[in-house]
């Protein structure tokens, strides 16, 4: 968080992102009004007397005196209360009482946007209270689920309310700052997208407006405040409470999620000690779940229902005996199963970064991670990730290292890690690392990336850098190479390179540089 040179670009991205989100949300609203036959619209009093607009679907065959497991579904950021209409009806037909509510600050619900703050957590408990008093819900069998914002609130609510016995958190976050400020670098397109959607569909609190201002302005004096604000809103902060409660937690995310990258979910999953499941699929933020929201067959929602059937209804459907880590690689069609996240990468192979090289900052070399939503959706649907011609990348602005041709396919699974030595000419700077799968013609397909920003370094003094790239699952064909590219500008991120800055990457004999490639057992 240093210079404000990127503010005009941030503003432009915010306008475009807001327009896209508004078009998507408002365009879907009429279709969503075709609500299930058994839906009932209600007002629920949330924390502090705020009115929450909600809807309820109960089993059609419910008899007087019967009790049914309860599912509470908080809406996603910027979406209306009928978001889950199709899934709510399906779950009700299976025997659940389903209450979906518009989170405070959005659409017709009262209050202001709190970004999963204490009032949002308290609201979830108030919705449970209301459901127990006004529906045939069973107080012993309560679950929560949601997509994106609803996922984050569900995890936080389960950590604070022990009545919640099972959670399905789809495309959510467990570490808010680790998601939008990883590597001390602002994910500007993700932030602008959330900011724009919040302005159009909701009412931002003064605190949230201040957070966004500080986020864009790169004010280092407010950095710790931003971190503390995000920590309070991260389920990872309360993982001990979740473990104490014994709630069954299912996490699902997309490899290319440009708002909540997969690393933070995988790290959180490893810390859970109760019943747990982790699913990763190709796509971007919330795109793996979207067909299910339209009432179409969907693997994520199918497993969500199985999860609740097992841990709320006690059905012996076998989901608890399946390997809990389920991955669908980006470049192949089938699912892979693992006993835990650590087993995903059976081996690691180091690609040495031996030659010292210096690059100039402030210019986009052409190696980019794409555009929020659009690029990863294209990768999901057509297997076309962001690409670059590796031989043509200008070495003045991009450092490039390549492996030899691999005689056999390389199955990358998990988290690649960069270790190098950097010597800056300025005290602050930003770099972005990219790992490419390079074909015979030199065209590189983006496998993964991650940004890194430093402040307070002594110019001319080398320092060691360790950077985890975003977790992924990608198959490199035989005859291809891997290339690591490092430059200083990417439209996804705010960069902090003073004018004229240069970065030198070296590989000292006593501390050689490398990128560690995680590989599935061959």
Short mmCIF file of C-alpha atoms in Angstrom, two decimals:
data_model
loop_
_atom_site.label_atom_id
_atom_site.label_comp_id
_atom_site.label_asym_id
_atom_site.label_seq_id
_atom_site.Cartn_x
_atom_site.Cartn_y
_atom_site.Cartn_z
CA UNK A 1 0.00 0.00 0.00
CA UNK A 2 2.04 2.99 -1.21
CA UNK A 3 1.36 5.09 -4.31
CA UNK A 4 -1.95 6.18 -5.79
CA UNK A 5 -0.86 6.13 -9.45
CA UNK A 6 -3.35 3.36 -10.29
CA UNK A 7 -6.50 5.16 -9.14
CA UNK A 8 -7.77 6.09 -12.66
CA UNK A 9 -7.44 2.47 -13.80
CA UNK A 10 -9.18 1.33 -10.60
CA UNK A 11 -12.09 3.68 -11.24
CA UNK A 12 -12.49 2.48 -14.81
CA UNK A 13 -12.43 -1.14 -13.72
CA UNK A 14 -15.00 -0.36 -11.04
CA UNK A 15 -17.39 1.18 -13.54
CA UNK A 16 -17.06 -1.71 -15.98
CA UNK A 17 -17.36 -4.31 -13.24
CA UNK A 18 -20.39 -2.63 -11.74
CA UNK A 19 -22.07 -2.49 -15.11
CA UNK A 20 -21.44 -6.17 -15.72
CA UNK A 21 -22.74 -7.15 -12.31
CA UNK A 22 -25.79 -4.93 -12.60
CA UNK A 23 -26.63 -6.39 -15.97
CA UNK A 24 -26.28 -9.92 -14.68
CA UNK A 25 -28.24 -9.40 -11.48
CA UNK A 26 -30.98 -7.20 -12.83
CA UNK A 27 -31.27 -9.31 -15.94
CA UNK A 28 -31.80 -12.44 -13.85
CA UNK A 29 -34.38 -10.92 -11.55
CA UNK A 30 -37.49 -11.40 -13.76
CA UNK A 31 -36.67 -15.06 -14.33
CA UNK A 32 -36.14 -15.51 -10.61
CA UNK A 33 -39.67 -14.24 -9.92
CA UNK A 34 -40.96 -17.54 -11.25
CA UNK A 35 -40.86 -18.83 -7.68
CA UNK A 36 -41.66 -22.39 -6.61
CA UNK A 37 -45.29 -23.15 -5.89
CA UNK A 38 -44.79 -23.66 -2.16
CA UNK A 39 -42.74 -20.54 -1.44
CA UNK A 40 -43.83 -18.11 1.26
CA UNK A 41 -42.38 -14.61 1.51
CA UNK A 42 -41.86 -13.31 5.03
CA UNK A 43 -40.19 -10.55 7.02
CA UNK A 44 -37.77 -11.60 9.75
CA UNK A 45 -36.49 -9.25 12.42
CA UNK A 46 -32.73 -9.40 12.49
CA UNK A 47 -30.15 -8.00 14.87
CA UNK A 48 -30.98 -4.53 16.15
CA UNK A 49 -34.50 -4.67 14.70
CA UNK A 50 -33.39 -4.67 11.05
CA UNK A 51 -35.95 -6.23 8.70
CA UNK A 52 -34.64 -9.12 6.63
CA UNK A 53 -36.62 -10.10 3.56
CA UNK A 54 -36.86 -13.86 3.41
CA UNK A 55 -38.72 -16.77 1.89
CA UNK A 56 -39.67 -20.16 3.29
CA UNK A 57 -40.30 -23.49 1.60
CA UNK A 58 -41.56 -26.46 3.64
CA UNK A 59 -42.05 -30.11 2.66
CA UNK A 60 -45.35 -30.46 0.82
CA UNK A 61 -46.21 -33.63 2.70
CA UNK A 62 -45.52 -32.19 6.16
CA UNK A 63 -48.04 -33.31 8.77
CA UNK A 64 -49.04 -31.52 11.95
CA UNK A 65 -46.50 -32.24 14.67
CA UNK A 66 -43.77 -33.39 12.28
CA UNK A 67 -40.31 -31.86 12.57
CA UNK A 68 -37.93 -31.50 9.63
CA UNK A 69 -34.26 -30.56 9.37
CA UNK A 70 -33.74 -26.85 8.79
CA UNK A 71 -31.51 -25.27 6.15
CA UNK A 72 -30.77 -21.54 6.26
CA UNK A 73 -29.42 -19.96 3.05
CA UNK A 74 -28.01 -16.38 3.18
CA UNK A 75 -27.87 -14.73 -0.24
CA UNK A 76 -24.76 -13.91 -2.23
CA UNK A 77 -23.35 -10.41 -2.50
CA UNK A 78 -25.73 -8.31 -4.57
CA UNK A 79 -28.28 -11.03 -5.38
CA UNK A 80 -32.01 -10.97 -4.45
CA UNK A 81 -33.76 -13.26 -1.97
CA UNK A 82 -35.03 -15.62 -4.67
CA UNK A 83 -31.47 -16.59 -5.62
CA UNK A 84 -31.89 -20.11 -4.21
CA UNK A 85 -35.51 -20.63 -5.31
CA UNK A 86 -34.83 -23.71 -7.45
CA UNK A 87 -32.58 -25.41 -4.92
CA UNK A 88 -34.86 -24.48 -2.01
CA UNK A 89 -37.79 -26.23 -3.68
CA UNK A 90 -35.66 -29.28 -4.46
CA UNK A 91 -34.41 -29.51 -0.87
CA UNK A 92 -37.93 -29.01 0.50
CA UNK A 93 -39.17 -31.83 -1.72
CA UNK A 94 -36.48 -33.97 -0.06
CA UNK A 95 -37.81 -33.19 3.40
CA UNK A 96 -36.10 -29.98 4.52
CA UNK A 97 -37.50 -26.71 5.80
CA UNK A 98 -35.58 -24.10 3.81
CA UNK A 99 -35.34 -20.44 4.79
CA UNK A 100 -33.47 -18.14 2.41
CA UNK A 101 -32.97 -14.51 3.34
CA UNK A 102 -31.51 -11.38 1.81
CA UNK A 103 -28.56 -10.34 3.92
CA UNK A 104 -28.71 -6.92 5.49
CA UNK A 105 -27.82 -3.94 3.36
CA UNK A 106 -28.91 -5.47 0.05
CA UNK A 107 -32.10 -5.09 -1.98
CA UNK A 108 -35.20 -4.83 0.22
CA UNK A 109 -33.60 -5.93 3.49
CA UNK A 110 -32.86 -3.14 5.93
CA UNK A 111 -29.59 -1.97 7.40
CA UNK A 112 -26.27 -1.40 5.70
CA UNK A 113 -23.68 -3.76 4.22
CA UNK A 114 -21.54 -5.09 7.06
CA UNK A 115 -19.38 -7.53 5.03
CA UNK A 116 -20.05 -10.54 7.26
CA UNK A 117 -19.46 -8.50 10.38
CA UNK A 118 -20.97 -9.20 13.83
CA UNK A 119 -24.48 -7.97 12.81
CA UNK A 120 -24.52 -10.45 9.91
CA UNK A 121 -23.53 -13.30 12.22
CA UNK A 122 -26.21 -12.25 14.70
CA UNK A 123 -28.76 -12.06 11.85
CA UNK A 124 -28.15 -15.71 10.99
CA UNK A 125 -28.96 -16.73 14.54
CA UNK A 126 -32.09 -14.56 14.48
CA UNK A 127 -33.23 -16.31 11.29
CA UNK A 128 -32.74 -19.68 13.00
CA UNK A 129 -34.75 -18.43 16.01
CA UNK A 130 -37.56 -17.32 13.71
CA UNK A 131 -37.59 -20.61 11.80
CA UNK A 132 -37.79 -22.66 14.99
CA UNK A 133 -40.71 -20.55 16.19
CA UNK A 134 -42.63 -20.33 12.90
CA UNK A 135 -41.93 -23.49 10.88
CA UNK A 136 -41.85 -27.24 11.58
CA UNK A 137 -38.05 -27.06 11.88
CA UNK A 138 -36.19 -29.52 14.08
CA UNK A 139 -33.87 -27.68 16.53
CA UNK A 140 -31.53 -30.70 16.64
CA UNK A 141 -30.84 -30.74 12.89
CA UNK A 142 -29.87 -27.32 11.55
CA UNK A 143 -27.61 -26.57 8.60
CA UNK A 144 -26.48 -23.53 6.65
CA UNK A 145 -25.36 -23.18 3.06
CA UNK A 146 -24.62 -20.43 0.60
CA UNK A 147 -22.68 -19.30 -2.42
CA UNK A 148 -19.96 -16.64 -2.14
CA UNK A 149 -21.08 -14.09 0.49
CA UNK A 150 -23.64 -16.60 1.74
CA UNK A 151 -20.84 -19.17 2.13
CA UNK A 152 -18.71 -16.84 4.22
CA UNK A 153 -21.62 -15.90 6.49
CA UNK A 154 -22.59 -19.57 6.86
CA UNK A 155 -19.10 -20.54 8.06
CA UNK A 156 -18.94 -17.62 10.46
CA UNK A 157 -22.43 -18.32 11.81
CA UNK A 158 -21.56 -21.98 12.41
CA UNK A 159 -18.49 -20.90 14.37
CA UNK A 160 -20.64 -18.67 16.61
CA UNK A 161 -23.88 -20.67 16.90
CA UNK A 162 -23.47 -24.29 17.99
CA UNK A 163 -26.98 -25.12 16.83
CA UNK A 164 -25.58 -25.26 13.27
CA UNK A 165 -24.54 -28.87 12.79
CA UNK A 166 -23.57 -28.87 9.10
CA UNK A 167 -22.37 -26.31 6.56
CA UNK A 168 -21.88 -26.26 2.80
CA UNK A 169 -19.78 -23.21 1.89
CA UNK A 170 -19.66 -22.84 -1.90
CA UNK A 171 -17.19 -20.43 -3.54
CA UNK A 172 -16.64 -18.66 -0.25
CA UNK A 173 -13.73 -17.47 1.82
CA UNK A 174 -12.06 -18.45 5.07
CA UNK A 175 -9.43 -15.68 4.92
CA UNK A 176 -10.80 -12.41 3.56
CA UNK A 177 -7.50 -10.54 3.50
CA UNK A 178 -5.69 -13.58 2.13
CA UNK A 179 -8.21 -13.48 -0.71
CA UNK A 180 -8.24 -9.86 -1.86
CA UNK A 181 -4.88 -8.70 -0.43
CA UNK A 182 -2.63 -11.74 -0.86
CA UNK A 183 1.07 -11.02 -1.09
CA UNK A 184 0.32 -7.53 0.31
CA UNK A 185 -1.12 -6.72 -3.11
CA UNK A 186 -4.60 -5.32 -3.73
CA UNK A 187 -6.64 -7.48 -6.11
CA UNK A 188 -8.10 -4.39 -7.71
CA UNK A 189 -10.51 -5.96 -10.21
CA UNK A 190 -11.99 -8.20 -7.50
CA UNK A 191 -12.33 -5.25 -5.13
CA UNK A 192 -13.88 -3.03 -7.80
CA UNK A 193 -16.36 -5.75 -8.71
CA UNK A 194 -17.53 -6.08 -5.11
CA UNK A 195 -17.57 -2.33 -4.63
CA UNK A 196 -19.59 -1.73 -7.80
CA UNK A 197 -22.12 -4.46 -7.03
CA UNK A 198 -22.53 -3.14 -3.50
CA UNK A 199 -23.19 0.39 -4.69
CA UNK A 200 -25.81 -0.73 -7.22
CA UNK A 201 -27.73 -3.36 -5.24
CA UNK A 202 -27.16 -2.27 -1.65
CA UNK A 203 -26.28 0.41 0.87
CA UNK A 204 -22.67 0.61 1.96
CA UNK A 205 -21.91 1.56 5.54
CA UNK A 206 -19.53 4.43 6.20
CA UNK A 207 -17.05 1.89 7.52
CA UNK A 208 -17.17 -0.07 4.26
CA UNK A 209 -16.78 3.08 2.18
CA UNK A 210 -13.70 3.93 4.24
CA UNK A 211 -12.30 0.42 3.77
CA UNK A 212 -12.63 0.67 -0.01
CA UNK A 213 -11.03 4.13 -0.03
CA UNK A 214 -8.06 2.87 1.96
CA UNK A 215 -7.85 -0.26 -0.19
CA UNK A 216 -7.61 1.73 -3.42
CA UNK A 217 -5.40 4.50 -2.01
CA UNK A 218 -2.71 2.08 -0.80
CA UNK A 219 -2.37 3.90 2.52
CA UNK A 220 0.21 1.94 4.52
CA UNK A 221 -0.75 3.76 7.70
CA UNK A 222 -4.15 2.02 7.47
CA UNK A 223 -2.86 -1.40 6.44
CA UNK A 224 -3.12 -2.97 9.90
CA UNK A 225 -6.66 -1.61 10.27
CA UNK A 226 -7.58 -3.33 7.00
CA UNK A 227 -6.02 -6.59 8.19
CA UNK A 228 -7.82 -6.44 11.54
CA UNK A 229 -11.12 -5.65 9.82
CA UNK A 230 -10.73 -8.66 7.53
CA UNK A 231 -9.60 -11.00 10.30
CA UNK A 232 -12.81 -10.37 12.22
CA UNK A 233 -14.72 -11.44 9.10
CA UNK A 234 -12.76 -14.62 8.36
CA UNK A 235 -13.81 -18.09 9.47
CA UNK A 236 -10.15 -19.03 9.79
CA UNK A 237 -9.99 -16.78 12.84
CA UNK A 238 -12.59 -18.94 14.57
CA UNK A 239 -11.53 -22.40 13.37
CA UNK A 240 -11.11 -23.58 16.98
CA UNK A 241 -14.77 -22.78 17.64
CA UNK A 242 -15.83 -24.77 14.59
CA UNK A 243 -13.70 -27.68 15.70
CA UNK A 244 -15.13 -27.54 19.21
CA UNK A 245 -18.67 -27.59 17.85
CA UNK A 246 -18.00 -30.63 15.67
CA UNK A 247 -20.01 -29.16 12.78
CA UNK A 248 -19.62 -31.02 9.48
CA UNK A 249 -18.08 -28.63 6.95
CA UNK A 250 -18.11 -29.02 3.16
CA UNK A 251 -16.04 -26.53 1.14
CA UNK A 252 -16.25 -26.13 -2.64
CA UNK A 253 -14.35 -23.70 -4.82
CA UNK A 254 -13.06 -23.09 -8.36
CA UNK A 255 -9.40 -23.26 -9.39
CA UNK A 256 -9.65 -19.92 -11.17
CA UNK A 257 -11.65 -18.01 -8.54
CA UNK A 258 -10.44 -14.44 -9.01
CA UNK A 259 -12.20 -13.18 -5.86
CA UNK A 260 -11.51 -15.97 -3.37
CA UNK A 261 -8.48 -17.95 -4.66
CA UNK A 262 -8.37 -21.65 -3.72
CA UNK A 263 -5.28 -21.55 -1.48
CA UNK A 264 -7.07 -20.00 1.47
CA UNK A 265 -9.83 -22.66 1.38
CA UNK A 266 -7.27 -25.49 1.20
CA UNK A 267 -5.35 -24.06 4.16
CA UNK A 268 -8.55 -23.72 6.17
CA UNK A 269 -9.63 -27.26 5.28
CA UNK A 270 -6.40 -28.66 6.69
CA UNK A 271 -7.12 -27.00 10.06
CA UNK A 272 -10.59 -28.52 10.45
CA UNK A 273 -10.79 -31.58 12.69
CA UNK A 274 -14.47 -32.53 12.39
CA UNK A 275 -16.25 -34.14 9.42
CA UNK A 276 -15.04 -32.27 6.35
CA UNK A 277 -14.93 -32.34 2.57
CA UNK A 278 -13.09 -30.22 -0.01
CA UNK A 279 -14.11 -30.02 -3.68
CA UNK A 280 -12.23 -28.09 -6.39
CA UNK A 281 -13.39 -27.65 -10.00
CA UNK A 282 -12.52 -25.55 -13.06
CA UNK A 283 -14.11 -22.12 -13.31
CA UNK A 284 -14.18 -18.73 -11.67
CA UNK A 285 -16.03 -17.28 -8.75
CA UNK A 286 -19.36 -19.14 -8.22
CA UNK A 287 -19.44 -20.42 -11.80
CA UNK A 288 -19.39 -24.14 -10.81
CA UNK A 289 -22.65 -23.64 -8.88
CA UNK A 290 -24.53 -21.45 -11.32
CA UNK A 291 -26.38 -24.13 -13.30
CA UNK A 292 -27.75 -25.52 -10.03
CA UNK A 293 -29.18 -22.10 -9.18
CA UNK A 294 -31.06 -22.30 -12.48
CA UNK A 295 -32.52 -25.66 -11.50
CA UNK A 296 -30.28 -27.69 -13.83
CA UNK A 297 -28.27 -30.78 -12.82
CA UNK A 298 -25.15 -29.72 -10.96
CA UNK A 299 -22.42 -31.71 -9.22
CA UNK A 300 -21.82 -29.14 -6.47
CA UNK A 301 -25.47 -28.95 -5.40
CA UNK A 302 -25.85 -32.72 -5.68
CA UNK A 303 -23.00 -33.21 -3.22
CA UNK A 304 -24.38 -30.43 -1.02
CA UNK A 305 -27.67 -32.31 -0.67
CA UNK A 306 -25.82 -35.56 0.01
CA UNK A 307 -23.77 -33.77 2.69
CA UNK A 308 -26.87 -32.58 4.50
CA UNK A 309 -28.65 -35.90 4.05
CA UNK A 310 -25.76 -37.58 5.85
CA UNK A 311 -25.13 -35.06 8.65
CA UNK A 312 -28.63 -33.69 9.28
CA UNK A 313 -30.88 -36.61 8.36
CA UNK A 314 -28.47 -39.39 9.26
CA UNK A 315 -28.73 -41.17 5.92
CA UNK A 316 -26.03 -43.76 5.23
CA UNK A 317 -25.37 -42.52 1.68
CA UNK A 318 -21.62 -43.18 1.74
CA UNK A 319 -20.38 -39.60 1.40
CA UNK A 320 -18.55 -39.90 4.71
CA UNK A 321 -16.67 -42.96 3.43
CA UNK A 322 -15.52 -41.34 0.19
CA UNK A 323 -12.05 -39.74 0.06
CA UNK A 324 -12.84 -36.25 1.35
CA UNK A 325 -10.77 -34.30 -1.18
CA UNK A 326 -12.38 -34.34 -4.63
CA UNK A 327 -10.65 -32.53 -7.49
CA UNK A 328 -11.59 -32.00 -11.11
CA UNK A 329 -8.50 -30.92 -13.10
CA UNK A 330 -8.77 -28.00 -15.49
CA UNK A 331 -7.35 -29.89 -18.46
CA UNK A 332 -9.14 -33.26 -18.14
CA UNK A 333 -12.71 -34.33 -17.51
CA UNK A 334 -12.62 -36.84 -14.66
CA UNK A 335 -12.63 -36.43 -10.88
CA UNK A 336 -9.70 -37.43 -8.70
CA UNK A 337 -9.99 -38.48 -5.05
CA UNK A 338 -7.48 -37.98 -2.24
CA UNK A 339 -7.49 -38.76 1.50
CA UNK A 340 -6.34 -35.22 2.38
CA UNK A 341 -4.97 -32.06 0.78
CA UNK A 342 -1.36 -32.98 1.52
CA UNK A 343 -1.71 -36.12 -0.59
CA UNK A 344 -2.72 -34.13 -3.69
CA UNK A 345 0.94 -33.50 -4.54
CA UNK A 346 2.74 -36.81 -4.12
CA UNK A 347 6.09 -35.37 -5.21
CA UNK A 348 7.68 -32.02 -5.95
CA UNK A 349 10.11 -31.25 -8.75
CA UNK A 350 12.26 -28.14 -8.66
CA UNK A 351 12.84 -26.04 -11.75
CA UNK A 352 16.12 -24.21 -11.19
CA UNK A 353 16.21 -20.46 -11.87
CA UNK A 354 19.94 -20.23 -12.34
CA UNK A 355 20.64 -17.17 -14.44
CA UNK A 356 20.63 -13.71 -12.87
CA UNK A 357 18.39 -11.26 -14.69
CA UNK A 358 17.24 -7.65 -14.28
CA UNK A 359 13.90 -6.25 -15.41
CA UNK A 360 12.50 -2.74 -15.51
CA UNK A 361 9.21 -1.98 -13.80
CA UNK A 362 6.05 -0.07 -14.73
CA UNK A 363 5.40 -1.76 -18.09
CA UNK A 364 3.07 -4.70 -18.75
CA UNK A 365 5.18 -7.29 -20.55
CA UNK A 366 2.18 -9.10 -22.04
CA UNK A 367 2.18 -11.85 -19.42
CA UNK A 368 -1.16 -11.36 -17.67
CA UNK A 369 -3.54 -13.40 -15.53
CA UNK A 370 -6.56 -12.29 -17.56
CA UNK A 371 -9.76 -10.49 -16.59
CA UNK A 372 -11.84 -11.14 -13.49
CA UNK A 373 -14.56 -13.72 -14.25
CA UNK A 374 -14.18 -13.74 -18.03
CA UNK A 375 -10.81 -15.47 -18.38
CA UNK A 376 -11.47 -18.35 -15.99
CA UNK A 377 -14.96 -18.88 -17.40
CA UNK A 378 -13.38 -19.25 -20.84
CA UNK A 379 -10.93 -21.72 -19.32
CA UNK A 380 -13.82 -23.62 -17.71
CA UNK A 381 -16.01 -23.78 -20.81
CA UNK A 382 -13.50 -23.99 -23.66
CA UNK A 383 -10.22 -24.95 -21.93
CA UNK A 384 -8.70 -21.68 -23.15
CA UNK A 385 -6.81 -19.96 -20.31
CA UNK A 386 -4.89 -16.68 -20.69
CA UNK A 387 -2.01 -17.17 -23.13
CA UNK A 388 1.24 -15.48 -24.07
CA UNK A 389 3.94 -16.05 -26.66
CA UNK A 390 6.87 -16.85 -24.39
CA UNK A 391 9.64 -16.24 -26.99
CA UNK A 392 8.19 -12.81 -27.79
CA UNK A 393 7.92 -11.56 -24.21
CA UNK A 394 10.25 -8.53 -23.97
CA UNK A 395 13.10 -9.48 -21.63
CA UNK A 396 13.52 -5.82 -20.74
CA UNK A 397 10.30 -6.07 -18.71
CA UNK A 398 9.90 -9.82 -18.10
CA UNK A 399 12.22 -12.38 -16.54
CA UNK A 400 11.79 -15.80 -18.17
CA UNK A 401 13.10 -19.23 -17.19
CA UNK A 402 12.12 -22.44 -18.99
CA UNK A 403 12.47 -26.16 -18.38
CA UNK A 404 13.51 -28.64 -21.02
CA UNK A 405 10.87 -30.59 -22.91
CA UNK A 406 9.21 -33.19 -20.74
CA UNK A 407 9.29 -36.71 -22.22
CA UNK A 408 6.10 -37.65 -20.34
CA UNK A 409 3.03 -35.76 -19.19
CA UNK A 410 3.40 -33.79 -15.96
CA UNK A 411 0.32 -33.77 -13.72
CA UNK A 412 0.53 -30.56 -11.69
CA UNK A 413 -1.58 -30.77 -8.53
CA UNK A 414 -1.57 -28.36 -5.62
CA UNK A 415 0.54 -25.29 -4.90
CA UNK A 416 3.66 -24.27 -6.82
CA UNK A 417 6.15 -22.25 -4.78
CA UNK A 418 8.67 -19.68 -5.94
CA UNK A 419 11.91 -19.11 -4.03
CA UNK A 420 14.33 -16.48 -5.27
CA UNK A 421 16.54 -13.58 -4.27
CA UNK A 422 15.45 -10.09 -5.27
CA UNK A 423 17.51 -6.90 -5.31
CA UNK A 424 15.38 -3.76 -5.77
CA UNK A 425 16.47 -0.27 -6.71
CA UNK A 426 13.62 1.22 -4.66
CA UNK A 427 12.22 0.51 -1.19
CA UNK A 428 8.82 -0.60 -2.56
CA UNK A 429 7.77 -2.68 -5.52
CA UNK A 430 5.41 -5.28 -6.95
CA UNK A 431 6.09 -8.36 -9.01
CA UNK A 432 3.76 -10.98 -10.46
CA UNK A 433 4.88 -14.57 -11.05
CA UNK A 434 3.27 -16.73 -13.75
CA UNK A 435 3.70 -20.42 -14.50
CA UNK A 436 3.02 -21.35 -18.14
CA UNK A 437 2.58 -24.62 -20.02
CA UNK A 438 4.53 -23.93 -23.23
CA UNK A 439 3.74 -25.83 -26.43
CA UNK A 440 6.01 -26.53 -29.43
CA UNK A 441 5.24 -23.15 -31.03
CA UNK A 442 6.15 -21.22 -27.88
CA UNK A 443 2.58 -20.35 -26.91
CA UNK A 444 2.21 -20.51 -23.15
CA UNK A 445 -1.06 -21.38 -21.45
CA UNK A 446 -1.34 -19.94 -17.95
CA UNK A 447 -1.20 -22.63 -15.28
CA UNK A 448 -1.18 -20.35 -12.23
CA UNK A 449 0.06 -16.99 -10.93
CA UNK A 450 0.33 -14.83 -7.82
CA UNK A 451 1.39 -11.25 -6.96
CA UNK A 452 3.88 -10.06 -4.35
CA UNK A 453 4.46 -6.55 -3.01
CA UNK A 454 7.26 -5.38 -0.70
CA UNK A 455 7.73 -2.16 1.29
CA UNK A 456 10.50 -0.79 3.43
CA UNK A 457 13.35 -2.61 1.69
CA UNK A 458 16.83 -1.10 1.43
CA UNK A 459 17.60 -0.23 -2.22
CA UNK A 460 20.46 -2.32 -3.51
CA UNK A 461 20.15 -4.84 -0.68
CA UNK A 462 19.07 -8.35 -1.76
CA UNK A 463 16.35 -10.21 0.12
CA UNK A 464 14.88 -13.70 -0.08
CA UNK A 465 11.40 -14.10 -1.48
CA UNK A 466 9.06 -17.07 -0.97
CA UNK A 467 5.76 -16.93 -2.82
CA UNK A 468 2.99 -19.49 -3.07
CA UNK A 469 1.24 -19.41 -6.43
CA UNK A 470 -2.48 -20.17 -6.52
CA UNK A 471 -3.30 -23.85 -6.19
CA UNK A 472 -4.34 -25.61 -9.37
CA UNK A 473 -4.69 -28.93 -11.19
CA UNK A 474 -3.25 -28.92 -14.71
CA UNK A 475 -1.77 -31.56 -17.01
CA UNK A 476 1.29 -30.60 -19.07
CA UNK A 477 1.41 -32.79 -22.21
CA UNK A 478 4.51 -34.73 -23.19
CA UNK A 479 6.82 -32.62 -25.36
CA UNK A 480 5.82 -29.37 -23.64
CA UNK A 481 7.89 -27.18 -21.33
CA UNK A 482 7.14 -25.18 -18.19
CA UNK A 483 8.09 -21.51 -18.07
CA UNK A 484 8.24 -19.21 -15.08
CA UNK A 485 7.71 -15.57 -16.03
CA UNK A 486 8.01 -12.61 -13.66
CA UNK A 487 7.00 -9.06 -14.52
CA UNK A 488 5.73 -6.04 -12.57
CA UNK A 489 2.31 -5.09 -13.99
CA UNK A 490 -0.96 -7.03 -14.25
CA UNK A 491 -4.44 -5.54 -14.68
CA UNK A 492 -5.81 -7.79 -11.91
CA UNK A 493 -3.66 -6.11 -9.27
CA UNK A 494 -2.57 -2.70 -8.03
CA UNK A 495 1.18 -2.33 -8.48
CA UNK A 496 3.59 -0.33 -6.33
CA UNK A 497 6.61 0.25 -8.55
CA UNK A 498 8.11 3.76 -8.48
CA UNK A 499 8.98 5.25 -11.85
CA UNK A 500 12.27 3.92 -13.18
CA UNK A 501 12.46 1.04 -10.70
CA UNK A 502 14.32 -2.15 -11.56
CA UNK A 503 14.34 -5.61 -10.00
CA UNK A 504 17.23 -8.08 -10.20
CA UNK A 505 16.62 -11.79 -9.64
CA UNK A 506 19.66 -13.85 -8.69
CA UNK A 507 20.49 -17.36 -7.53
CA UNK A 508 23.30 -17.33 -4.91
CA UNK A 509 25.31 -20.53 -4.63
CA UNK A 510 24.34 -20.93 -0.97
CA UNK A 511 20.65 -20.19 -1.60
CA UNK A 512 19.71 -21.17 -5.17
CA UNK A 513 16.50 -19.94 -6.73
CA UNK A 514 13.83 -22.33 -7.97
CA UNK A 515 10.15 -22.89 -8.50
CA UNK A 516 8.83 -26.03 -6.85
CA UNK A 517 6.29 -27.87 -9.01
CA UNK A 518 3.78 -30.10 -7.15
CA UNK A 519 3.08 -33.31 -9.06
CA UNK A 520 0.53 -36.08 -8.72
CA UNK A 521 1.94 -39.55 -8.47
CA UNK A 522 2.96 -40.50 -12.02
#
